Amino acid sequence: MCGRTRCTLRSDDVPRACHRSDAPTRTLHMDRYRPAYNVSPGSNMPVVRREDAPNSGGYVLHCMKWGLIPSFTKKTEKPDHYKMFNARSESIDEKASFRRLLPKSRCLVAVEGFYEWKKDCSKKQPYYIHFKDGRPLVFAALYDSWQNSEGETLHTFTIITTSSSSALQWLHDRMPVILGSKESTDTWLSSSASSFKSVMKPYEESDLVWYPVTSAMGKTSFDGPECIKEIQVKAEGNTSISMFFSKKGAESNDTKPEQKLSSHEFVKTEPTEDLIEGAKAEEGDNDLKFSGSSHSKNASTLPIKREYETFSADSKPALANHDQISSNPAKKKEKTKTANDKQPTLFSYFGKK
């Protein structure tokens, strides 16, 4: 939608901005016009419309209030200019408030720029949108007149909006219908009701630019050149949960150990099935080696187990050496036992006793 504009044009610049400088133009109620940097619904703004007399070929520079009050509104009702300050181009030929205005009540609104807010959670950041070369923007609009209970006639208008251009979709899903050429303004003002829809489309040219401005724009009382002063906006931190986990995933992938091969390929050092089976088999061999013979098993269950720890010092190194050799079966070279080689055993020890 379009709810704030900048209109600081001089009165005689408005017809020129609307490409009406070569036609007779009269003014109406222009003494009510007050140029401003922060124009909101309910404000008086200049519009260009056709003369009421048919085939006159002339135009009227008419100051009207922004925010349509349909002529069928009750005379006793208080006018609400925020209710219809925009009209959707997709449905203007369907809704009664706008459909009856299409044949003879089309007009042009010239401004230097407009403001739109980018919503980010609870915060809203305003942006000023304008032409790069500084020329005025011309909006398509509809106008109507309404008379209150005191007999006062009020002329009002509404700005027509369409879907946002591809360049502005990040900011808002709607934008005003911008008529960027004399041909498009002619089509809107003078064409038949069946052909005007050709200009009801987003403005896709690259000369429409924008920049962030102060959040004080949210107050309708805030006005002056400060409204269009560019500010610096802090970069938004990415705190979404999905991005958090994707970042963690990337970090875990980076920290996984990798083994670099000579062919410049990276292979993850995860245990294969062969290594796992080998480890299981190695554990089984160690169990058998440390369990000893069936006699040793029976002896280990006897109450004299604690006495086994009192072996003589000369028998312990032999056992330690035996453990060291058996734990590395691939590296040991087995010695051939001879008849003279006697290994002290549990039974020989107790035999001496």
mmCIF file of C-alpha atoms in Angstrom:
data_model
loop_
_atom_site.group_PDB
_atom_site.id
_atom_site.type_symbol
_atom_site.label_atom_id
_atom_site.label_comp_id
_atom_site.label_asym_id
_atom_site.label_seq_id
_atom_site.Cartn_x
_atom_site.Cartn_y
_atom_site.Cartn_z
ATOM 1 C CA MET A 1 0.000 0.000 0.000
ATOM 2 C CA CYS A 2 0.966 3.656 -0.179
ATOM 3 C CA GLY A 3 0.205 5.614 2.999
ATOM 4 C CA ARG A 4 2.911 8.306 3.132
ATOM 5 C CA THR A 5 4.298 10.520 0.384
ATOM 6 C CA ARG A 6 6.481 13.544 -0.130
ATOM 7 C CA CYS A 7 4.846 16.361 -2.074
ATOM 8 C CA THR A 8 6.857 19.586 -2.029
ATOM 9 C CA LEU A 9 6.199 20.499 -5.665
ATOM 10 C CA ARG A 10 5.216 24.012 -6.609
ATOM 11 C CA SER A 11 1.682 24.333 -7.957
ATOM 12 C CA ASP A 12 2.788 25.148 -11.496
ATOM 13 C CA ASP A 13 5.137 22.135 -11.553
ATOM 14 C CA VAL A 14 2.318 19.630 -11.056
ATOM 15 C CA PRO A 15 0.696 19.843 -14.550
ATOM 16 C CA ARG A 16 4.167 19.659 -16.100
ATOM 17 C CA ALA A 17 4.997 16.557 -14.089
ATOM 18 C CA CYS A 18 1.761 14.972 -15.350
ATOM 19 C CA HIS A 19 2.618 15.829 -18.998
ATOM 20 C CA ARG A 20 -0.273 18.329 -19.224
ATOM 21 C CA SER A 21 1.744 21.468 -19.951
ATOM 22 C CA ASP A 22 0.496 21.710 -23.572
ATOM 23 C CA ALA A 23 -3.198 21.817 -22.618
ATOM 24 C CA PRO A 24 -5.278 24.544 -20.944
ATOM 25 C CA THR A 25 -5.356 23.987 -17.189
ATOM 26 C CA ARG A 26 -7.326 25.875 -14.610
ATOM 27 C CA THR A 27 -6.847 25.689 -10.847
ATOM 28 C CA LEU A 28 -9.368 24.966 -8.116
ATOM 29 C CA HIS A 29 -8.912 25.311 -4.322
ATOM 30 C CA MET A 30 -5.122 25.419 -4.689
ATOM 31 C CA ASP A 31 -4.920 27.879 -1.794
ATOM 32 C CA ARG A 32 -5.477 24.888 0.487
ATOM 33 C CA TYR A 33 -2.310 23.145 -0.699
ATOM 34 C CA ARG A 34 0.603 23.017 1.755
ATOM 35 C CA PRO A 35 3.811 21.348 0.460
ATOM 36 C CA ALA A 36 5.163 18.783 2.930
ATOM 37 C CA TYR A 37 7.771 16.030 3.255
ATOM 38 C CA ASN A 38 5.454 13.797 5.266
ATOM 39 C CA VAL A 39 2.002 13.710 3.683
ATOM 40 C CA SER A 40 -0.583 11.313 5.122
ATOM 41 C CA PRO A 41 -4.280 10.573 4.426
ATOM 42 C CA GLY A 42 -6.474 13.519 5.306
ATOM 43 C CA SER A 43 -3.984 16.032 3.869
ATOM 44 C CA ASN A 44 -4.718 18.367 0.942
ATOM 45 C CA MET A 45 -2.819 17.472 -2.221
ATOM 46 C CA PRO A 46 -2.955 18.698 -5.849
ATOM 47 C CA VAL A 47 -4.365 16.313 -8.467
ATOM 48 C CA VAL A 48 -4.840 16.696 -12.211
ATOM 49 C CA ARG A 49 -8.171 15.667 -13.680
ATOM 50 C CA ARG A 50 -10.180 16.274 -16.854
ATOM 51 C CA GLU A 51 -12.606 19.156 -17.149
ATOM 52 C CA ASP A 52 -16.210 18.319 -16.326
ATOM 53 C CA ALA A 53 -17.473 19.659 -19.650
ATOM 54 C CA PRO A 54 -17.368 16.928 -22.291
ATOM 55 C CA ASN A 55 -14.957 17.351 -25.213
ATOM 56 C CA SER A 56 -13.415 20.455 -23.658
ATOM 57 C CA GLY A 57 -9.885 19.045 -23.906
ATOM 58 C CA GLY A 58 -8.861 20.938 -20.815
ATOM 59 C CA TYR A 59 -7.676 19.870 -17.386
ATOM 60 C CA VAL A 60 -8.104 21.021 -13.804
ATOM 61 C CA LEU A 61 -5.387 21.328 -11.171
ATOM 62 C CA HIS A 62 -7.603 20.574 -8.198
ATOM 63 C CA CYS A 63 -6.587 20.442 -4.519
ATOM 64 C CA MET A 64 -8.357 17.501 -2.838
ATOM 65 C CA LYS A 65 -8.125 15.557 0.417
ATOM 66 C CA TRP A 66 -6.319 12.246 0.296
ATOM 67 C CA GLY A 67 -8.629 9.418 1.404
ATOM 68 C CA LEU A 68 -11.790 8.713 -0.598
ATOM 69 C CA ILE A 69 -15.215 9.487 0.884
ATOM 70 C CA PRO A 70 -17.810 7.974 -1.490
ATOM 71 C CA SER A 71 -20.658 10.272 -2.505
ATOM 72 C CA PHE A 72 -23.227 7.834 -1.105
ATOM 73 C CA THR A 73 -21.792 8.187 2.430
ATOM 74 C CA LYS A 74 -24.363 9.459 4.918
ATOM 75 C CA LYS A 75 -24.249 13.227 5.376
ATOM 76 C CA THR A 76 -24.192 12.880 9.135
ATOM 77 C CA GLU A 77 -21.298 10.458 9.134
ATOM 78 C CA LYS A 78 -17.867 11.659 10.148
ATOM 79 C CA PRO A 79 -15.459 11.233 7.199
ATOM 80 C CA ASP A 80 -12.683 8.686 7.711
ATOM 81 C CA HIS A 81 -9.872 9.364 5.234
ATOM 82 C CA TYR A 82 -7.882 6.316 6.323
ATOM 83 C CA LYS A 83 -10.620 3.926 5.241
ATOM 84 C CA MET A 84 -10.094 4.247 1.470
ATOM 85 C CA PHE A 85 -6.776 6.009 0.849
ATOM 86 C CA ASN A 86 -5.804 3.108 -1.457
ATOM 87 C CA ALA A 87 -7.752 1.076 -4.028
ATOM 88 C CA ARG A 88 -6.571 -2.285 -5.368
ATOM 89 C CA SER A 89 -6.259 -2.262 -9.158
ATOM 90 C CA GLU A 90 -7.383 -5.895 -9.323
ATOM 91 C CA SER A 91 -10.827 -5.089 -7.911
ATOM 92 C CA ILE A 92 -11.613 -1.453 -8.801
ATOM 93 C CA ASP A 93 -14.057 -2.581 -11.478
ATOM 94 C CA GLU A 94 -15.858 -4.845 -8.990
ATOM 95 C CA LYS A 95 -16.379 -2.752 -5.848
ATOM 96 C CA ALA A 96 -19.184 -0.206 -5.959
ATOM 97 C CA SER A 97 -17.094 2.492 -4.273
ATOM 98 C CA PHE A 98 -14.677 2.499 -7.221
ATOM 99 C CA ARG A 99 -16.479 0.952 -10.201
ATOM 100 C CA ARG A 100 -18.804 3.921 -10.728
ATOM 101 C CA LEU A 101 -15.803 6.311 -10.764
ATOM 102 C CA LEU A 102 -13.924 4.626 -13.603
ATOM 103 C CA PRO A 103 -15.729 6.214 -16.582
ATOM 104 C CA LYS A 104 -15.297 9.901 -15.651
ATOM 105 C CA SER A 105 -13.440 10.281 -12.355
ATOM 106 C CA ARG A 106 -9.870 9.252 -13.084
ATOM 107 C CA CYS A 107 -7.055 11.592 -12.058
ATOM 108 C CA LEU A 108 -3.268 11.887 -11.604
ATOM 109 C CA VAL A 109 -1.296 12.522 -8.407
ATOM 110 C CA ALA A 110 2.277 13.882 -8.683
ATOM 111 C CA VAL A 111 4.768 13.450 -5.809
ATOM 112 C CA GLU A 112 8.557 13.382 -5.428
ATOM 113 C CA GLY A 113 8.532 10.074 -3.610
ATOM 114 C CA PHE A 114 6.737 7.809 -1.173
ATOM 115 C CA TYR A 115 7.585 5.885 1.978
ATOM 116 C CA GLU A 116 7.201 2.227 2.782
ATOM 117 C CA TRP A 117 7.952 0.312 5.981
ATOM 118 C CA LYS A 118 9.887 -2.921 6.200
ATOM 119 C CA LYS A 119 8.523 -5.014 9.035
ATOM 120 C CA ASP A 120 11.070 -6.983 11.063
ATOM 121 C CA CYS A 121 9.434 -8.702 14.047
ATOM 122 C CA SER A 122 8.253 -5.846 16.279
ATOM 123 C CA LYS A 123 10.404 -3.221 14.556
ATOM 124 C CA LYS A 124 9.516 -1.300 11.378
ATOM 125 C CA GLN A 125 12.104 0.494 9.260
ATOM 126 C CA PRO A 126 10.863 3.174 6.798
ATOM 127 C CA TYR A 127 12.372 3.561 3.317
ATOM 128 C CA TYR A 128 12.084 6.481 0.931
ATOM 129 C CA ILE A 129 11.374 5.450 -2.679
ATOM 130 C CA HIS A 130 11.949 7.853 -5.564
ATOM 131 C CA PHE A 131 13.307 8.231 -9.090
ATOM 132 C CA LYS A 132 17.095 8.258 -9.386
ATOM 133 C CA ASP A 133 17.109 11.474 -11.439
ATOM 134 C CA GLY A 134 14.765 13.282 -9.028
ATOM 135 C CA ARG A 135 11.835 13.706 -11.406
ATOM 136 C CA PRO A 136 8.338 13.433 -9.881
ATOM 137 C CA LEU A 137 6.412 10.166 -9.725
ATOM 138 C CA VAL A 138 2.885 10.170 -11.159
ATOM 139 C CA PHE A 139 0.278 7.884 -9.568
ATOM 140 C CA ALA A 140 -3.019 6.690 -11.041
ATOM 141 C CA ALA A 141 -5.943 7.738 -8.817
ATOM 142 C CA LEU A 142 -9.750 8.045 -8.590
ATOM 143 C CA TYR A 143 -11.693 10.964 -7.096
ATOM 144 C CA ASP A 144 -15.198 11.611 -5.785
ATOM 145 C CA SER A 145 -17.190 14.369 -4.067
ATOM 146 C CA TRP A 146 -19.363 14.169 -0.963
ATOM 147 C CA GLN A 147 -21.603 16.689 0.757
ATOM 148 C CA ASN A 148 -21.952 16.775 4.525
ATOM 149 C CA SER A 149 -25.004 17.790 6.592
ATOM 150 C CA GLU A 150 -23.963 21.444 6.515
ATOM 151 C CA GLY A 151 -23.953 21.545 2.714
ATOM 152 C CA GLU A 152 -20.167 21.638 2.397
ATOM 153 C CA THR A 153 -18.781 19.695 -0.567
ATOM 154 C CA LEU A 154 -15.650 17.665 0.067
ATOM 155 C CA HIS A 155 -13.490 16.439 -2.859
ATOM 156 C CA THR A 156 -11.402 13.383 -2.077
ATOM 157 C CA PHE A 157 -9.245 10.866 -3.957
ATOM 158 C CA THR A 158 -7.655 7.433 -3.553
ATOM 159 C CA ILE A 159 -4.338 6.162 -4.925
ATOM 160 C CA ILE A 160 -4.505 2.911 -6.904
ATOM 161 C CA THR A 161 -2.090 0.137 -5.956
ATOM 162 C CA THR A 162 -0.878 -3.026 -7.647
ATOM 163 C CA SER A 163 1.395 -5.940 -6.816
ATOM 164 C CA SER A 164 4.950 -4.983 -6.001
ATOM 165 C CA SER A 165 7.710 -5.003 -8.615
ATOM 166 C CA SER A 166 10.333 -7.747 -8.520
ATOM 167 C CA ALA A 167 12.870 -5.261 -7.131
ATOM 168 C CA LEU A 168 10.617 -4.155 -4.239
ATOM 169 C CA GLN A 169 9.067 -7.443 -3.168
ATOM 170 C CA TRP A 170 11.553 -7.684 -0.287
ATOM 171 C CA LEU A 171 10.084 -4.463 1.141
ATOM 172 C CA HIS A 172 6.334 -4.858 0.592
ATOM 173 C CA ASP A 173 3.907 -6.880 -1.504
ATOM 174 C CA ARG A 174 2.073 -3.774 -2.813
ATOM 175 C CA MET A 175 3.082 -0.532 -4.515
ATOM 176 C CA PRO A 176 1.260 2.416 -6.152
ATOM 177 C CA VAL A 177 0.525 2.282 -9.882
ATOM 178 C CA ILE A 178 3.285 4.499 -11.300
ATOM 179 C CA LEU A 179 2.646 6.014 -14.743
ATOM 180 C CA GLY A 180 6.152 6.549 -16.047
ATOM 181 C CA SER A 181 5.443 8.084 -19.462
ATOM 182 C CA LYS A 182 3.124 10.525 -21.243
ATOM 183 C CA GLU A 183 1.498 7.634 -23.076
ATOM 184 C CA SER A 184 0.567 5.888 -19.826
ATOM 185 C CA THR A 185 -0.893 9.100 -18.340
ATOM 186 C CA ASP A 186 -2.910 9.648 -21.546
ATOM 187 C CA THR A 187 -4.206 6.099 -21.365
ATOM 188 C CA TRP A 188 -5.325 6.501 -17.770
ATOM 189 C CA LEU A 189 -7.009 9.882 -18.221
ATOM 190 C CA SER A 190 -8.573 9.540 -21.649
ATOM 191 C CA SER A 191 -8.994 5.897 -22.635
ATOM 192 C CA SER A 192 -12.159 3.869 -22.436
ATOM 193 C CA ALA A 193 -12.932 1.845 -19.342
ATOM 194 C CA SER A 194 -12.020 -1.374 -21.140
ATOM 195 C CA SER A 195 -8.448 -0.381 -22.067
ATOM 196 C CA PHE A 196 -7.158 1.379 -18.925
ATOM 197 C CA LYS A 197 -6.089 -1.916 -17.353
ATOM 198 C CA SER A 198 -3.049 -2.019 -19.627
ATOM 199 C CA VAL A 199 -1.344 0.470 -17.281
ATOM 200 C CA MET A 200 -2.432 -1.244 -14.060
ATOM 201 C CA LYS A 201 0.851 -3.047 -13.505
ATOM 202 C CA PRO A 202 4.021 -2.795 -11.361
ATOM 203 C CA TYR A 203 6.724 -0.348 -12.372
ATOM 204 C CA GLU A 204 9.687 -2.558 -13.283
ATOM 205 C CA GLU A 205 12.228 -0.008 -14.535
ATOM 206 C CA SER A 206 15.594 0.237 -12.761
ATOM 207 C CA ASP A 207 15.440 4.017 -12.233
ATOM 208 C CA LEU A 208 13.243 3.573 -9.160
ATOM 209 C CA VAL A 209 15.565 3.585 -6.122
ATOM 210 C CA TRP A 210 15.257 3.678 -2.312
ATOM 211 C CA TYR A 211 17.155 4.115 0.935
ATOM 212 C CA PRO A 212 16.370 3.922 4.703
ATOM 213 C CA VAL A 213 15.213 7.019 6.591
ATOM 214 C CA THR A 214 14.507 7.908 10.200
ATOM 215 C CA SER A 215 11.850 5.987 12.107
ATOM 216 C CA ALA A 216 10.429 9.344 13.220
ATOM 217 C CA MET A 217 8.507 9.196 9.924
ATOM 218 C CA GLY A 218 5.922 7.169 11.814
ATOM 219 C CA LYS A 219 4.628 10.379 13.399
ATOM 220 C CA THR A 220 2.404 12.384 11.073
ATOM 221 C CA SER A 221 3.519 15.570 12.840
ATOM 222 C CA PHE A 222 7.156 14.962 11.879
ATOM 223 C CA ASP A 223 8.001 17.022 8.784
ATOM 224 C CA GLY A 224 10.873 18.738 7.004
ATOM 225 C CA PRO A 225 14.019 17.736 5.057
ATOM 226 C CA GLU A 226 14.982 15.316 7.846
ATOM 227 C CA CYS A 227 12.237 13.019 6.525
ATOM 228 C CA ILE A 228 14.278 12.158 3.429
ATOM 229 C CA LYS A 229 17.746 12.128 4.997
ATOM 230 C CA GLU A 230 19.421 8.775 4.438
ATOM 231 C CA ILE A 231 20.493 6.866 7.533
ATOM 232 C CA GLN A 232 22.676 3.839 8.162
ATOM 233 C CA VAL A 233 20.871 0.671 9.164
ATOM 234 C CA LYS A 234 22.680 -1.929 11.239
ATOM 235 C CA ALA A 235 23.129 -5.286 9.568
ATOM 236 C CA GLU A 236 20.602 -7.796 10.841
ATOM 237 C CA GLY A 237 22.024 -10.807 12.636
ATOM 238 C CA ASN A 238 20.872 -14.210 11.433
ATOM 239 C CA THR A 239 19.252 -15.837 14.456
ATOM 240 C CA SER A 240 16.858 -18.294 12.840
ATOM 241 C CA ILE A 241 16.870 -21.793 14.312
ATOM 242 C CA SER A 242 17.275 -23.456 10.924
ATOM 243 C CA MET A 243 20.366 -21.374 10.154
ATOM 244 C CA PHE A 244 21.735 -22.129 13.632
ATOM 245 C CA PHE A 245 21.592 -25.861 13.076
ATOM 246 C CA SER A 246 22.864 -25.638 9.514
ATOM 247 C CA LYS A 247 25.840 -23.664 10.830
ATOM 248 C CA LYS A 248 26.470 -26.262 13.530
ATOM 249 C CA GLY A 249 26.299 -28.969 10.889
ATOM 250 C CA ALA A 250 28.869 -27.193 8.783
ATOM 251 C CA GLU A 251 31.174 -26.825 11.771
ATOM 252 C CA SER A 252 30.915 -30.513 12.682
ATOM 253 C CA ASN A 253 31.755 -31.488 9.114
ATOM 254 C CA ASP A 254 34.800 -29.228 9.166
ATOM 255 C CA THR A 255 36.087 -30.661 12.471
ATOM 256 C CA LYS A 256 35.783 -34.346 11.467
ATOM 257 C CA PRO A 257 39.291 -35.931 11.145
ATOM 258 C CA GLU A 258 40.270 -36.619 7.593
ATOM 259 C CA GLN A 259 43.148 -38.620 6.161
ATOM 260 C CA LYS A 260 44.752 -37.091 3.098
ATOM 261 C CA LEU A 261 45.780 -39.536 0.429
ATOM 262 C CA SER A 262 48.498 -39.056 -2.143
ATOM 263 C CA SER A 263 45.823 -38.731 -4.841
ATOM 264 C CA HIS A 264 44.503 -35.574 -3.028
ATOM 265 C CA GLU A 265 41.346 -37.398 -1.953
ATOM 266 C CA PHE A 266 40.037 -37.210 1.569
ATOM 267 C CA VAL A 267 38.844 -40.343 3.341
ATOM 268 C CA LYS A 268 37.083 -40.223 6.716
ATOM 269 C CA THR A 269 38.943 -42.324 9.312
ATOM 270 C CA GLU A 270 35.931 -44.307 10.471
ATOM 271 C CA PRO A 271 36.388 -47.990 11.499
ATOM 272 C CA THR A 272 35.484 -50.445 8.767
ATOM 273 C CA GLU A 273 33.779 -53.797 9.273
ATOM 274 C CA ASP A 274 37.114 -55.644 8.849
ATOM 275 C CA LEU A 275 38.734 -53.589 11.576
ATOM 276 C CA ILE A 276 35.787 -54.144 13.895
ATOM 277 C CA GLU A 277 35.841 -57.914 13.339
ATOM 278 C CA GLY A 278 39.618 -57.941 13.851
ATOM 279 C CA ALA A 279 39.268 -56.066 17.118
ATOM 280 C CA LYS A 280 36.644 -58.553 18.335
ATOM 281 C CA ALA A 281 38.880 -61.492 17.413
ATOM 282 C CA GLU A 282 41.823 -59.843 19.184
ATOM 283 C CA GLU A 283 39.749 -59.434 22.329
ATOM 284 C CA GLY A 284 38.794 -63.101 22.160
ATOM 285 C CA ASP A 285 42.453 -64.188 21.922
ATOM 286 C CA ASN A 286 43.410 -62.071 24.891
ATOM 287 C CA ASP A 287 40.634 -63.643 26.961
ATOM 288 C CA LEU A 288 41.911 -67.110 26.136
ATOM 289 C CA LYS A 289 45.533 -66.237 26.857
ATOM 290 C CA PHE A 290 44.822 -64.689 30.222
ATOM 291 C CA SER A 291 42.382 -67.419 31.290
ATOM 292 C CA GLY A 292 45.054 -70.157 31.102
ATOM 293 C CA SER A 293 44.251 -73.906 31.202
ATOM 294 C CA SER A 294 41.266 -75.534 32.801
ATOM 295 C CA HIS A 295 43.354 -76.227 35.872
ATOM 296 C CA SER A 296 44.171 -72.588 36.191
ATOM 297 C CA LYS A 297 40.467 -71.746 36.035
ATOM 298 C CA ASN A 298 39.754 -74.110 38.879
ATOM 299 C CA ALA A 299 42.633 -72.765 40.889
ATOM 300 C CA SER A 300 41.525 -69.181 40.453
ATOM 301 C CA THR A 301 38.212 -69.984 42.144
ATOM 302 C CA LEU A 302 39.922 -71.313 45.304
ATOM 303 C CA PRO A 303 40.409 -69.227 48.487
ATOM 304 C CA ILE A 304 44.187 -69.240 47.902
ATOM 305 C CA LYS A 305 43.867 -66.676 45.098
ATOM 306 C CA ARG A 306 45.391 -63.919 47.273
ATOM 307 C CA GLU A 307 48.474 -66.094 47.841
ATOM 308 C CA TYR A 308 49.045 -66.091 44.094
ATOM 309 C CA GLU A 309 49.968 -62.445 44.337
ATOM 310 C CA THR A 310 52.887 -63.326 46.637
ATOM 311 C CA PHE A 311 54.896 -64.904 43.831
ATOM 312 C CA SER A 312 58.616 -64.544 44.032
ATOM 313 C CA ALA A 313 60.161 -61.577 42.242
ATOM 314 C CA ASP A 314 61.823 -63.797 39.640
ATOM 315 C CA SER A 315 58.467 -65.196 38.450
ATOM 316 C CA LYS A 316 56.750 -61.796 37.914
ATOM 317 C CA PRO A 317 58.983 -60.533 35.119
ATOM 318 C CA ALA A 318 58.336 -63.740 33.237
ATOM 319 C CA LEU A 319 54.593 -63.217 33.475
ATOM 320 C CA ALA A 320 54.861 -59.573 32.508
ATOM 321 C CA ASN A 321 56.990 -60.527 29.542
ATOM 322 C CA HIS A 322 54.467 -63.172 28.591
ATOM 323 C CA ASP A 323 51.662 -60.598 28.679
ATOM 324 C CA GLN A 324 53.644 -58.140 26.584
ATOM 325 C CA ILE A 325 54.403 -60.719 23.925
ATOM 326 C CA SER A 326 50.889 -62.142 23.760
ATOM 327 C CA SER A 327 49.320 -58.700 23.362
ATOM 328 C CA ASN A 328 51.215 -58.206 20.109
ATOM 329 C CA PRO A 329 51.000 -61.562 18.346
ATOM 330 C CA ALA A 330 51.792 -60.067 14.946
ATOM 331 C CA LYS A 331 55.166 -58.673 16.062
ATOM 332 C CA LYS A 332 56.539 -61.538 18.242
ATOM 333 C CA LYS A 333 58.863 -64.265 17.027
ATOM 334 C CA GLU A 334 58.071 -67.493 18.824
ATOM 335 C CA LYS A 335 61.033 -69.241 20.427
ATOM 336 C CA THR A 336 61.331 -73.005 20.148
ATOM 337 C CA LYS A 337 60.994 -74.496 23.601
ATOM 338 C CA THR A 338 63.614 -77.025 24.742
ATOM 339 C CA ALA A 339 63.542 -79.626 27.441
ATOM 340 C CA ASN A 340 65.762 -77.507 29.675
ATOM 341 C CA ASP A 341 63.424 -74.516 29.531
ATOM 342 C CA LYS A 342 61.271 -74.690 32.631
ATOM 343 C CA GLN A 343 58.475 -72.211 33.171
ATOM 344 C CA PRO A 344 57.335 -71.853 36.795
ATOM 345 C CA THR A 345 53.690 -72.751 37.150
ATOM 346 C CA LEU A 346 51.124 -72.442 39.866
ATOM 347 C CA PHE A 347 51.301 -76.161 40.647
ATOM 348 C CA SER A 348 55.080 -76.221 40.787
ATOM 349 C CA TYR A 349 54.972 -73.358 43.234
ATOM 350 C CA PHE A 350 52.542 -75.074 45.545
ATOM 351 C CA GLY A 351 54.464 -78.321 45.111
ATOM 352 C CA LYS A 352 57.470 -76.687 46.741
ATOM 353 C CA LYS A 353 55.357 -75.726 49.676
#
